[in-house]
């Protein structure tokens, strides 16, 4: 596979990612009012079922003794006031909502299973009998693809806003679902390349790579270049550092053609090289646009970029035009 | 009175500020503390030849050394068991100094225990390790350079380029190992020698390494017992004296991937070891009657012969082709079959073979062996021994 083909593959992935991310900030569920106002009978059923014993939810005197004007609904009932009945939840949808569009797009990516992972409530005020609660839901974020115990998936985070009849916010709920691909169904997408462990000493390099800049750490005191980078200059002991951008030219110092074992993220035979840059530092990289049998020590190479996945871009090298295949 | 008492002293101390949020890596904290202590002692990092820390520390000696500008290290040691290690780091350093294996030892410990991994929160839900050792893999694994065979292959290719060595030159190491294993009933490949043609025909693992350049994988255990030489004389077996024991880490040392040094066709860390072996023992390469050379992968046997002084740089392929490693050669090597032929026990089975050679009980005993050199892993900070018969 050439770098161009690899890029095309990455561009396809980018396109799907862009379509997913376009949902950020979109109101998935327009404001919808609950079937019944807040009422004492439903509160009573709830607290009995939940084993909730605080009398402020059901006893007028007890509630007044706490300075309230009457019974209040348990905070965690917020969702209950706007739940649709079973029949409504299984009835065919009247129209096509953004919620349905997102679900379809996730299904297209193979994320057909769902499990709730987090619910964080923030309450503005307590609900009292007579309150008419409505809810709307806005998409906050869709994570990059993650490997989880359940399967490969994405965390979809929405914010549900609960309002009273006057339109005032009574509660917000950050709601996180894992939309995942059930293992063993359908073709697995290409595995991601192994993740770099990003820490305070190397993050700048991988950040720059995402911007397609190959940087070399430079001591701010004595100018010594170093790679792999580190927190201290071995030449002078300085803790200050900046970077220079590499010109992107170099030569193969050594190389390997990997056959076994095969990692699912890579095509084999896989050429890995140590390239010495014209600036004098070396780095481990992949060679692209050349057959393994054409690679030789000393081969002049030029920088190219591989967008391996939305989170990982890597500098790779190809033969200088006219060399190699 | 032990040899330890009064042998060493603390000459410098240094620390970072103590905070709840250092804002920098654990490695940087370690380096800052080490640099401060070295300066307090009136020394420079280049004077340091020993490092000791906790097994719990994320800042390996090689990262501290290459960042602070230390060069060769002849002693590095880690102590386990959390905070129980503290004073033992000083004990290790003092023993190294008392015995002359190091002159300047720095003991250190650095962490972001409050802003990073808080021990007080317990062991559940530990975050991804982003310590310096794990982060070092960030420069290779995203490119698919993941395995020891691949790491060694990178050195091997450069070695071939610089010295004209070929895959057959590596293959001769495998052939001799397997020949020795073939007559060792304890060896996995007992009764199964190979030819150079079979080596050449074996499938590629990571070019230029064939399958038969790679050691096997083994389940097993191996232990050795040490007592004083005086005491050993009263025990059943003839004493096998530790004539020299040395560690070595070279400048700009990495784990298996020291590709950033001016030259990557040698094993400078084994050079550090070799110079100490000969200095400690008063012996030299020509005094060695046999060798057990670490052979996880055949190519790195060659630069070991060069670093230890058995031949000149780039000449190991001739030394091997001349038959010197065979039982009737000048330096019978890996008489147990090595890790390619007997077992891959991380080099510990090689120490046992060194003992058998001196005792005269190897299944492939070449002749009288007064002294044998035994090496440990290559491509990493390493170590070696000279074992010898009692005088
Ligand atoms: Zn500097």
XYZ file of C-alpha atoms and ligand atoms in Angstrom:
717
model
C 0.000 0.000 0.000
C 1.393 3.409 -0.918
C 1.175 6.495 1.229
C -1.411 7.919 -1.154
C -3.592 4.863 -0.727
C -3.066 4.993 3.005
C -4.059 8.627 2.987
C -7.138 7.880 0.911
C -8.130 5.288 3.467
C -7.547 7.769 6.225
C -9.548 10.401 4.331
C -12.493 7.990 4.180
C -12.272 7.563 7.912
C -11.989 11.325 8.310
C -15.159 11.806 6.293
C -17.136 9.526 8.610
C -15.605 11.252 11.590
C -16.609 14.653 10.188
C -20.184 13.490 9.632
C -20.327 12.249 13.213
C -18.796 15.389 14.643
C -21.294 17.526 12.687
C -23.837 16.457 15.289
C -21.966 18.276 18.035
C -24.286 20.896 19.519
C -27.320 19.614 17.621
C -30.611 19.326 19.484
C -31.347 15.639 19.108
C -34.670 15.721 20.927
C -36.685 18.939 20.823
C -38.353 20.092 23.987
C -40.957 17.550 25.015
C -43.365 17.825 27.957
C -44.037 14.955 30.351
C -47.451 13.282 30.362
C -48.381 14.310 33.884
C -47.449 17.217 36.144
C -45.449 16.426 39.274
C -47.900 14.772 41.653
C -47.935 13.160 45.067
C -49.292 9.723 43.990
C -46.395 9.177 41.572
C -43.960 10.389 44.196
C -45.431 7.944 46.695
C -45.084 5.020 44.285
C -41.526 5.998 43.589
C -40.333 6.386 47.170
C -41.963 3.088 48.130
C -40.323 1.295 45.239
C -36.962 2.870 45.984
C -37.143 2.437 49.767
C -36.703 6.182 50.161
C -37.780 7.077 53.720
C -37.313 10.847 53.926
C -40.834 12.157 54.827
C -40.304 15.500 53.009
C -41.436 13.762 49.809
C -44.848 12.689 51.050
C -45.696 14.320 54.377
C -46.902 17.903 54.317
C -45.980 18.633 57.948
C -42.557 17.058 57.678
C -41.843 19.068 54.556
C -42.973 22.322 56.182
C -40.818 21.577 59.217
C -37.793 21.830 56.900
C -38.864 25.264 55.681
C -40.430 23.991 52.456
C -43.926 24.980 51.453
C -45.002 21.355 50.947
C -43.768 17.968 49.724
C -41.006 17.942 47.117
C -40.192 15.313 44.506
C -36.997 13.293 44.963
C -34.342 14.895 42.799
C -33.593 11.619 41.075
C -37.187 11.497 39.788
C -36.443 14.215 37.209
C -36.297 11.656 34.427
C -39.497 9.996 35.606
C -41.675 13.043 34.856
C -40.747 13.049 31.190
C -40.568 9.334 30.499
C -42.742 8.175 27.683
C -44.914 5.154 28.313
C -43.966 1.792 26.903
C -46.435 2.046 24.027
C -45.031 5.397 22.898
C -41.481 4.146 23.091
C -42.145 1.271 20.684
C -44.573 3.047 18.341
C -43.223 3.931 14.892
C -41.682 7.373 14.897
C -43.934 10.042 13.478
C -41.085 11.910 11.823
C -37.353 11.640 11.371
C -35.542 13.429 14.188
C -31.852 14.276 14.434
C -31.787 11.571 17.100
C -32.795 9.001 14.477
C -30.266 10.394 12.015
C -27.458 10.008 14.545
C -28.547 6.482 15.412
C -28.447 5.573 11.713
C -25.027 7.104 11.262
C -23.728 5.179 14.272
C -25.227 1.995 12.862
C -23.421 2.704 9.594
C -20.195 2.669 11.590
C -21.254 -0.651 13.067
C -22.066 0.789 16.497
C -25.362 -0.990 16.818
C -25.311 -1.842 20.514
C -25.752 0.579 23.339
C -25.174 0.720 27.056
C -25.537 3.674 29.421
C -22.302 4.430 31.255
C -22.726 7.727 33.127
C -25.384 10.083 34.364
C -24.411 13.329 36.084
C -27.262 15.488 37.378
C -27.129 19.142 38.339
C -30.249 20.385 40.087
C -31.350 24.037 40.017
C -34.364 23.650 42.273
C -36.580 21.002 43.796
C -39.708 19.980 41.901
C -43.036 20.358 43.674
C -46.502 19.006 42.873
C -47.996 20.898 39.956
C -44.699 21.475 38.156
C -44.955 20.632 34.471
C -41.582 19.254 33.466
C -40.259 19.134 29.911
C -36.934 17.957 28.535
C -34.732 18.584 25.533
C -31.525 16.796 24.602
C -28.451 18.239 22.892
C -25.419 16.306 21.704
C -22.322 17.419 23.558
C -19.620 15.142 22.144
C -18.818 11.886 20.378
C -15.517 10.345 21.398
C -12.958 8.810 19.079
C -13.274 5.083 18.748
C -12.241 3.272 21.928
C -11.627 -0.348 22.739
C -13.767 -1.376 25.684
C -14.559 -4.599 27.453
C -17.838 -4.759 25.543
C -16.360 -4.080 22.150
C -15.054 -1.242 20.033
C -17.246 1.804 20.376
C -17.697 5.487 20.928
C -18.905 7.351 23.962
C -21.830 9.594 23.024
C -22.426 12.346 25.547
C -25.603 14.386 25.551
C -26.982 17.041 27.857
C -30.642 16.802 28.799
C -32.135 20.034 30.062
C -35.215 19.815 32.271
C -37.456 22.923 32.432
C -40.595 23.946 34.225
C -43.714 25.432 32.639
C -42.142 28.894 32.722
C -39.163 27.604 30.758
C -36.790 27.911 33.716
C -34.131 25.224 34.013
C -34.795 22.924 36.952
C -32.091 20.337 36.247
C -29.493 19.323 33.700
C -28.240 15.830 33.119
C -25.055 14.872 31.358
C -25.873 11.479 29.917
C -23.227 9.204 28.443
C -23.854 6.125 26.351
C -21.407 3.699 24.888
C -22.469 2.941 21.341
C -20.476 -0.131 20.435
C -19.934 -2.726 17.803
C -20.977 -6.123 19.150
C -17.899 -8.344 18.887
C -17.964 -11.096 16.310
C -20.488 -9.430 14.019
C -19.486 -8.093 10.661
C -15.999 -7.289 9.455
C -13.798 -5.714 12.082
C -12.421 -2.394 10.930
C -8.653 -2.102 10.695
C -7.060 -2.138 14.114
C -5.550 1.112 15.251
C -1.798 1.456 15.309
C -0.420 1.015 18.820
C -1.022 4.150 20.852
C 1.956 6.198 21.930
C 2.111 6.830 25.674
C 1.872 10.599 25.777
C 3.429 12.380 28.729
C 4.772 15.793 29.597
C 8.086 15.106 27.894
C 6.830 13.944 24.493
C 3.369 15.480 23.986
C 4.748 18.425 21.984
C 6.155 16.087 19.358
C 2.933 14.173 18.767
C 0.919 17.426 18.844
C 3.163 18.854 16.129
C 2.834 15.636 14.125
C -0.937 16.023 14.105
C -0.290 19.370 12.411
C 2.080 17.632 9.982
C 5.135 19.294 11.446
C 8.187 17.157 12.186
C 9.934 18.900 15.041
C 13.213 18.264 16.811
C 13.692 19.243 20.434
C 16.367 21.910 20.899
C 18.040 23.041 24.092
C 17.098 26.692 24.563
C 20.395 27.362 26.318
C 23.038 25.682 24.167
C 21.110 24.766 21.014
C 21.838 21.046 21.127
C 19.256 19.021 19.183
C 17.985 15.797 20.686
C 15.710 12.944 19.745
C 14.077 11.125 21.391
C 13.352 14.182 23.495
C 13.775 14.483 27.239
C 13.270 16.995 29.991
C 16.913 17.944 30.477
C 19.760 18.845 28.132
C 22.477 16.247 28.549
C 25.030 18.664 27.125
C 24.501 21.582 29.517
C 21.884 20.592 32.093
C 19.367 23.222 31.013
C 15.691 22.544 31.674
C 14.618 25.034 28.982
C 13.853 23.789 25.519
C 12.134 24.705 22.283
C 11.916 23.004 18.921
C 13.061 23.449 15.372
C 11.096 22.160 12.435
C 12.991 19.555 10.455
C 13.603 20.228 6.772
C 12.244 16.765 6.089
C 15.254 15.343 4.289
C 17.428 12.480 5.357
C 18.905 9.115 4.558
C 18.231 5.543 5.642
C 20.666 4.665 8.440
C 19.314 1.143 8.886
C 16.077 -0.699 8.242
C 14.088 -3.824 8.989
C 11.548 -5.716 6.913
C 9.039 -7.207 9.324
C 7.235 -10.453 8.497
C 6.231 -12.119 11.768
C 4.425 -11.675 14.056
C 1.800 -9.663 12.228
C -0.024 -6.887 14.024
C -3.497 -6.200 12.604
C -2.796 -2.481 12.162
C -0.088 -3.012 9.576
C 0.436 -4.445 6.086
C 3.310 -6.883 5.633
C 6.101 -7.026 4.695
C 6.462 -3.817 6.695
C 9.509 -1.613 6.284
C 10.659 0.166 9.435
C 13.723 2.351 9.166
C 15.994 4.505 11.235
C 16.327 7.687 9.210
C 19.091 10.179 9.878
C 17.836 13.686 9.215
C 20.026 16.341 7.628
C 19.830 18.098 11.016
C 21.784 15.149 12.468
C 19.192 13.484 14.687
C 17.680 10.098 13.889
C 14.181 8.734 14.238
C 12.370 5.452 13.757
C 9.837 5.652 10.957
C 8.146 3.757 8.143
C 9.249 3.881 4.534
C 6.463 4.197 1.965
C 6.328 4.278 -1.799
C 9.100 1.716 -2.150
C 9.231 -2.060 -2.362
C 11.062 -3.698 0.561
C 13.690 -5.212 -1.748
C 14.546 -1.751 -3.121
C 15.425 -0.266 0.263
C 19.110 0.222 0.996
C 21.183 1.913 3.658
C 22.070 5.408 2.492
C 18.916 5.817 0.387
C 17.961 9.520 0.322
C 14.438 10.003 1.625
C 11.981 12.824 2.043
C 9.273 13.420 4.632
C 5.670 12.440 4.013
C 2.755 12.142 6.417
C 0.566 9.275 7.441
C -2.746 10.130 9.098
C -3.112 6.735 10.685
C -6.370 7.609 12.450
C -8.017 10.780 13.728
C -5.803 10.837 16.810
C -2.492 9.788 15.319
C -0.458 11.322 12.541
C 3.059 10.056 11.950
C 5.987 11.253 9.894
C 6.932 8.642 7.303
C 9.510 8.826 4.552
C 9.549 8.054 0.849
C 12.410 7.888 -1.603
C 13.474 11.210 -3.049
C 11.770 11.489 -6.470
C 13.524 9.383 -9.055
C 14.849 6.889 -6.525
C 13.145 3.653 -5.703
C 9.901 2.580 -7.306
C 34.250 -5.514 61.226
C 32.726 -5.950 57.773
C 34.206 -4.596 54.584
C 31.232 -2.283 54.366
C 31.713 -0.326 57.544
C 33.454 2.932 56.845
C 33.884 2.224 53.169
C 31.552 4.864 51.745
C 30.239 8.305 52.636
C 27.519 10.701 51.488
C 29.110 13.617 49.643
C 26.120 15.499 48.256
C 22.388 15.875 48.601
C 19.849 17.495 46.292
C 16.112 17.757 45.860
C 13.387 19.538 43.961
C 10.823 21.658 45.744
C 8.127 19.571 47.456
C 4.631 20.356 46.185
C 1.175 18.971 45.451
C 1.428 19.628 41.722
C 4.923 19.664 40.280
C 3.751 20.481 36.771
C 6.483 18.420 35.192
C 7.328 14.826 34.450
C 8.591 12.403 37.065
C 11.697 12.017 34.929
C 12.364 15.727 35.090
C 11.996 15.662 38.881
C 14.472 12.791 39.070
C 16.952 14.579 36.831
C 16.676 17.836 38.754
C 17.241 16.098 42.074
C 20.177 14.102 40.742
C 21.783 17.167 39.166
C 21.372 19.103 42.412
C 22.948 16.341 44.468
C 25.853 15.952 42.056
C 26.465 19.710 42.102
C 26.277 19.727 45.911
C 29.001 17.105 45.912
C 31.174 19.314 43.733
C 31.050 16.720 40.956
C 29.668 16.598 37.423
C 27.251 14.060 35.933
C 30.112 12.587 33.939
C 31.739 11.545 37.232
C 28.795 9.330 38.139
C 29.191 5.642 37.341
C 26.490 4.124 39.535
C 22.755 4.664 40.025
C 20.378 3.056 42.489
C 16.666 3.555 42.800
C 13.471 1.772 43.795
C 11.794 -0.854 41.622
C 8.726 1.324 42.176
C 10.393 4.282 40.458
C 9.321 5.030 36.879
C 12.627 6.719 36.050
C 14.970 4.051 34.832
C 18.667 4.620 35.264
C 19.164 4.894 31.503
C 16.687 7.770 31.198
C 18.272 9.645 34.086
C 21.728 9.031 32.638
C 21.024 10.135 29.071
C 19.187 13.257 30.196
C 21.704 14.430 32.750
C 24.743 13.765 30.588
C 26.176 10.774 32.396
C 28.259 8.456 30.256
C 29.090 4.847 30.975
C 27.626 3.275 34.088
C 29.277 0.313 35.770
C 26.652 -0.198 38.478
C 22.866 0.105 38.600
C 20.551 -1.529 41.026
C 16.930 -1.400 42.100
C 15.368 -2.228 45.420
C 11.847 -3.546 45.797
C 9.162 -3.216 48.432
C 8.041 0.398 48.225
C 9.352 2.713 50.871
C 11.286 -0.104 52.465
C 13.847 0.429 49.737
C 15.017 3.855 50.879
C 18.038 3.080 53.051
C 18.821 0.000 51.046
C 19.614 2.210 48.048
C 22.411 3.696 50.113
C 23.484 0.231 51.225
C 23.684 -0.876 47.586
C 25.735 2.170 46.691
C 28.044 1.685 49.645
C 28.600 -1.966 48.746
C 29.394 -0.996 45.172
C 31.938 1.517 46.388
C 33.387 -0.801 49.018
C 33.947 -3.456 46.408
C 35.282 -1.082 43.795
C 32.647 -1.684 41.139
C 31.696 1.991 41.215
C 33.284 5.234 42.354
C 30.366 7.662 42.417
C 26.884 6.272 43.059
C 23.744 8.419 43.117
C 20.639 7.087 44.879
C 17.381 8.715 43.842
C 13.614 8.540 43.988
C 11.184 10.930 42.289
C 7.477 10.859 41.647
C 4.293 12.860 41.243
C 2.617 10.925 43.991
C -0.009 13.635 44.643
C -0.794 14.975 41.161
C -0.135 11.678 39.392
C -0.710 8.201 40.663
C -1.812 8.556 44.280
C -0.978 5.493 46.308
C -3.642 6.521 48.804
C -6.399 5.878 46.265
C -5.601 2.195 46.113
C -4.947 -0.123 43.231
C -8.298 -0.055 41.399
C -8.668 1.910 38.182
C -5.003 2.626 37.609
C -4.395 5.003 34.712
C -2.329 4.149 31.630
C 1.344 4.124 32.496
C 3.037 7.172 31.007
C 6.348 6.772 32.820
C 9.569 7.171 30.892
C 9.947 3.451 30.143
C 6.481 3.130 28.674
C 6.811 6.427 26.817
C 10.044 5.203 25.218
C 7.965 2.722 23.221
C 6.067 5.647 21.727
C 8.930 6.159 19.297
C 8.651 2.660 17.840
C 5.381 0.796 18.355
C 3.209 3.170 16.264
C 5.474 2.260 13.341
C 5.153 -1.462 13.896
C 8.624 -1.903 15.419
C 7.371 -3.991 18.282
C 9.372 -7.144 18.905
C 12.857 -7.997 20.132
C 13.660 -9.688 16.802
C 12.757 -6.494 14.969
C 14.797 -4.354 17.342
C 17.847 -6.569 16.882
C 17.342 -6.722 13.122
C 17.893 -2.969 12.919
C 21.362 -3.355 14.471
C 22.081 -6.428 12.380
C 21.363 -4.661 9.090
C 23.731 -1.838 9.951
C 26.411 -4.268 11.126
C 26.188 -6.128 7.807
C 26.455 -2.841 5.928
C 29.520 -1.638 7.799
C 31.498 -4.866 8.000
C 30.317 -6.941 5.080
C 28.800 -9.606 7.308
C 26.102 -11.790 5.801
C 23.161 -13.808 7.005
C 25.392 -16.880 6.753
C 27.728 -15.305 9.286
C 24.834 -15.054 11.724
C 23.727 -18.552 10.761
C 27.047 -20.064 11.817
C 26.226 -19.053 15.399
C 22.913 -20.901 15.196
C 24.574 -23.959 13.702
C 27.180 -24.187 16.470
C 24.560 -23.650 19.207
C 22.342 -26.338 17.781
C 25.272 -28.698 17.360
C 26.022 -28.360 21.063
C 22.348 -28.684 22.024
C 22.109 -31.837 19.942
C 24.323 -33.675 22.420
C 22.831 -32.084 25.562
C 19.938 -34.195 26.912
C 18.686 -31.192 28.906
C 18.355 -29.110 25.753
C 15.033 -28.579 24.026
C 16.752 -29.251 20.702
C 18.544 -32.352 21.919
C 19.228 -34.572 18.945
C 18.212 -31.927 16.444
C 21.224 -30.195 14.884
C 20.769 -27.887 11.911
C 22.782 -27.072 8.811
C 23.644 -23.652 7.461
C 21.404 -24.402 4.467
C 18.494 -25.060 6.810
C 19.214 -21.775 8.522
C 19.166 -19.972 5.201
C 15.944 -21.678 4.158
C 14.084 -20.866 7.361
C 11.406 -18.225 6.994
C 11.913 -14.537 7.537
C 10.940 -13.147 10.893
C 12.318 -9.647 10.541
C 14.810 -9.273 7.689
C 17.706 -9.790 7.980
C 16.731 -12.281 10.717
C 15.538 -15.748 9.780
C 13.537 -17.904 12.153
C 16.684 -19.849 13.039
C 18.424 -16.645 14.131
C 15.907 -16.342 16.950
C 16.002 -18.143 20.255
C 13.178 -20.332 21.406
C 10.752 -19.408 24.164
C 10.930 -21.452 27.335
C 9.139 -22.109 30.584
C 11.565 -22.934 33.342
C 13.608 -21.773 36.259
C 17.292 -21.586 37.136
C 19.070 -20.559 40.297
C 22.631 -20.327 41.532
C 23.987 -20.195 45.084
C 26.841 -17.962 46.200
C 28.917 -18.289 49.374
C 32.348 -17.016 50.289
C 35.179 -18.663 48.390
C 36.531 -19.879 51.724
C 33.251 -21.566 52.638
C 32.892 -23.008 49.147
C 36.099 -24.960 49.643
C 34.343 -26.980 52.369
C 31.308 -27.847 50.267
C 30.901 -30.866 47.975
C 31.717 -29.332 44.589
C 34.988 -27.755 43.571
C 34.567 -23.993 44.086
C 33.758 -21.900 41.039
C 35.153 -18.542 41.944
C 33.616 -15.300 40.729
C 36.795 -13.777 39.344
C 34.969 -10.744 38.013
C 31.410 -9.487 37.902
C 30.436 -6.323 36.099
C 27.504 -4.272 34.936
C 27.516 -1.874 32.014
C 25.326 0.805 30.522
C 26.662 2.980 27.720
C 26.149 6.621 26.856
C 22.718 7.292 25.320
C 21.519 3.854 26.356
C 18.040 2.715 25.374
C 16.233 -0.580 25.806
C 17.020 -2.645 22.690
C 16.839 0.441 20.507
C 20.018 2.473 21.070
C 19.803 3.673 17.479
C 20.793 7.252 18.239
C 24.469 6.796 19.061
C 27.081 7.858 16.502
C 27.731 4.157 15.778
C 25.119 1.418 16.153
C 27.250 -1.489 14.987
C 28.802 -2.166 18.401
C 27.553 -2.844 21.918
C 29.251 -0.120 23.987
C 27.562 -1.364 27.173
C 29.302 -4.711 26.716
C 32.544 -2.799 26.232
C 31.990 -1.174 29.630
C 31.480 -4.650 31.072
C 34.480 -6.186 29.343
C 36.942 -3.558 30.501
C 35.836 -4.146 34.090
C 36.044 -7.920 33.771
C 39.631 -7.807 32.678
C 40.577 -5.129 35.224
C 38.917 -6.959 38.135
C 40.266 -10.374 37.295
C 43.680 -9.422 35.993
C 42.878 -11.763 33.138
C 42.326 -11.103 29.469
C 40.495 -12.620 26.506
C 43.351 -15.021 25.838
C 42.955 -16.447 29.347
C 39.394 -17.548 28.659
C 39.079 -21.265 27.974
C 35.416 -21.067 27.023
C 32.569 -18.592 26.667
C 28.850 -18.486 27.230
C 27.619 -15.600 25.109
C 24.054 -14.369 25.322
C 22.303 -15.473 22.160
C 18.675 -14.394 22.110
C 19.423 -13.505 18.481
C 22.498 -14.596 16.571
C 23.627 -11.204 15.173
C 24.510 -9.734 18.554
C 26.891 -12.579 19.362
C 29.319 -11.052 16.862
C 29.799 -7.608 18.425
C 30.068 -9.304 21.849
C 33.200 -11.087 20.672
C 34.530 -7.732 19.488
C 33.609 -5.719 22.579
C 35.177 -8.342 24.858
C 38.376 -8.258 22.833
C 38.366 -11.752 21.334
C 38.799 -10.179 17.907
C 38.925 -6.770 16.300
C 35.905 -4.702 15.383
C 34.124 -6.153 12.381
C 36.256 -9.303 12.472
C 33.925 -11.587 14.407
C 32.576 -13.172 11.230
C 36.074 -14.398 10.392
C 36.708 -15.483 13.977
C 33.554 -17.599 13.869
C 34.059 -18.946 10.346
C 37.518 -20.157 11.396
C 35.833 -22.509 13.849
C 36.921 -20.849 17.074
C 33.539 -21.380 18.777
C 33.535 -25.160 18.268
C 34.455 -27.605 21.037
C 37.922 -28.003 19.546
C 38.302 -24.292 18.804
C 40.140 -21.586 20.694
C 36.981 -20.422 22.468
C 34.387 -23.174 22.817
C 31.148 -21.230 23.078
C 27.674 -22.033 24.337
C 28.584 -25.639 25.025
C 25.097 -26.243 26.474
C 23.493 -25.149 23.213
C 22.845 -21.600 24.250
C 19.424 -20.066 24.366
C 18.841 -21.030 20.765
C 19.449 -24.674 21.555
C 19.102 -25.444 25.255
C 16.598 -23.018 26.734
C 15.786 -19.346 26.935
C 16.105 -18.687 30.646
C 17.108 -15.041 30.328
C 20.764 -15.992 30.548
C 20.610 -17.759 33.911
C 21.077 -21.191 32.324
C 24.259 -19.803 30.769
C 25.653 -19.048 34.218
C 24.923 -22.642 35.224
C 26.801 -23.881 32.147
C 29.723 -21.641 33.092
C 29.776 -23.355 36.481
C 29.671 -26.812 34.883
C 32.516 -25.885 32.543
C 34.744 -24.912 35.464
C 33.682 -28.014 37.401
C 34.480 -30.050 34.313
C 30.975 -31.489 34.126
C 29.523 -29.972 30.964
C 28.011 -32.566 28.645
C 30.216 -30.991 26.000
C 33.261 -30.421 28.163
C 35.929 -29.143 25.761
C 39.027 -29.690 27.899
C 40.232 -28.216 31.128
C 38.476 -24.901 31.688
C 40.154 -22.677 34.237
C 38.258 -19.561 33.256
C 35.032 -18.914 31.406
C 33.328 -15.652 30.489
C 29.524 -15.551 30.746
C 27.515 -12.648 29.362
C 23.987 -11.373 29.890
C 21.420 -9.771 27.584
C 22.533 -7.609 24.695
C 21.001 -4.401 23.429
C 20.139 -3.490 27.002
C 22.142 -2.402 30.050
C 23.977 -5.622 30.688
C 26.375 -7.622 32.826
C 28.876 -10.436 32.694
C 31.009 -12.727 34.824
C 34.380 -14.375 34.721
C 34.093 -17.678 36.566
C 37.217 -19.606 37.380
C 38.663 -22.547 39.220
C 40.145 -22.017 42.675
C 43.866 -21.319 42.488
Zn 21.934 22.496 26.470
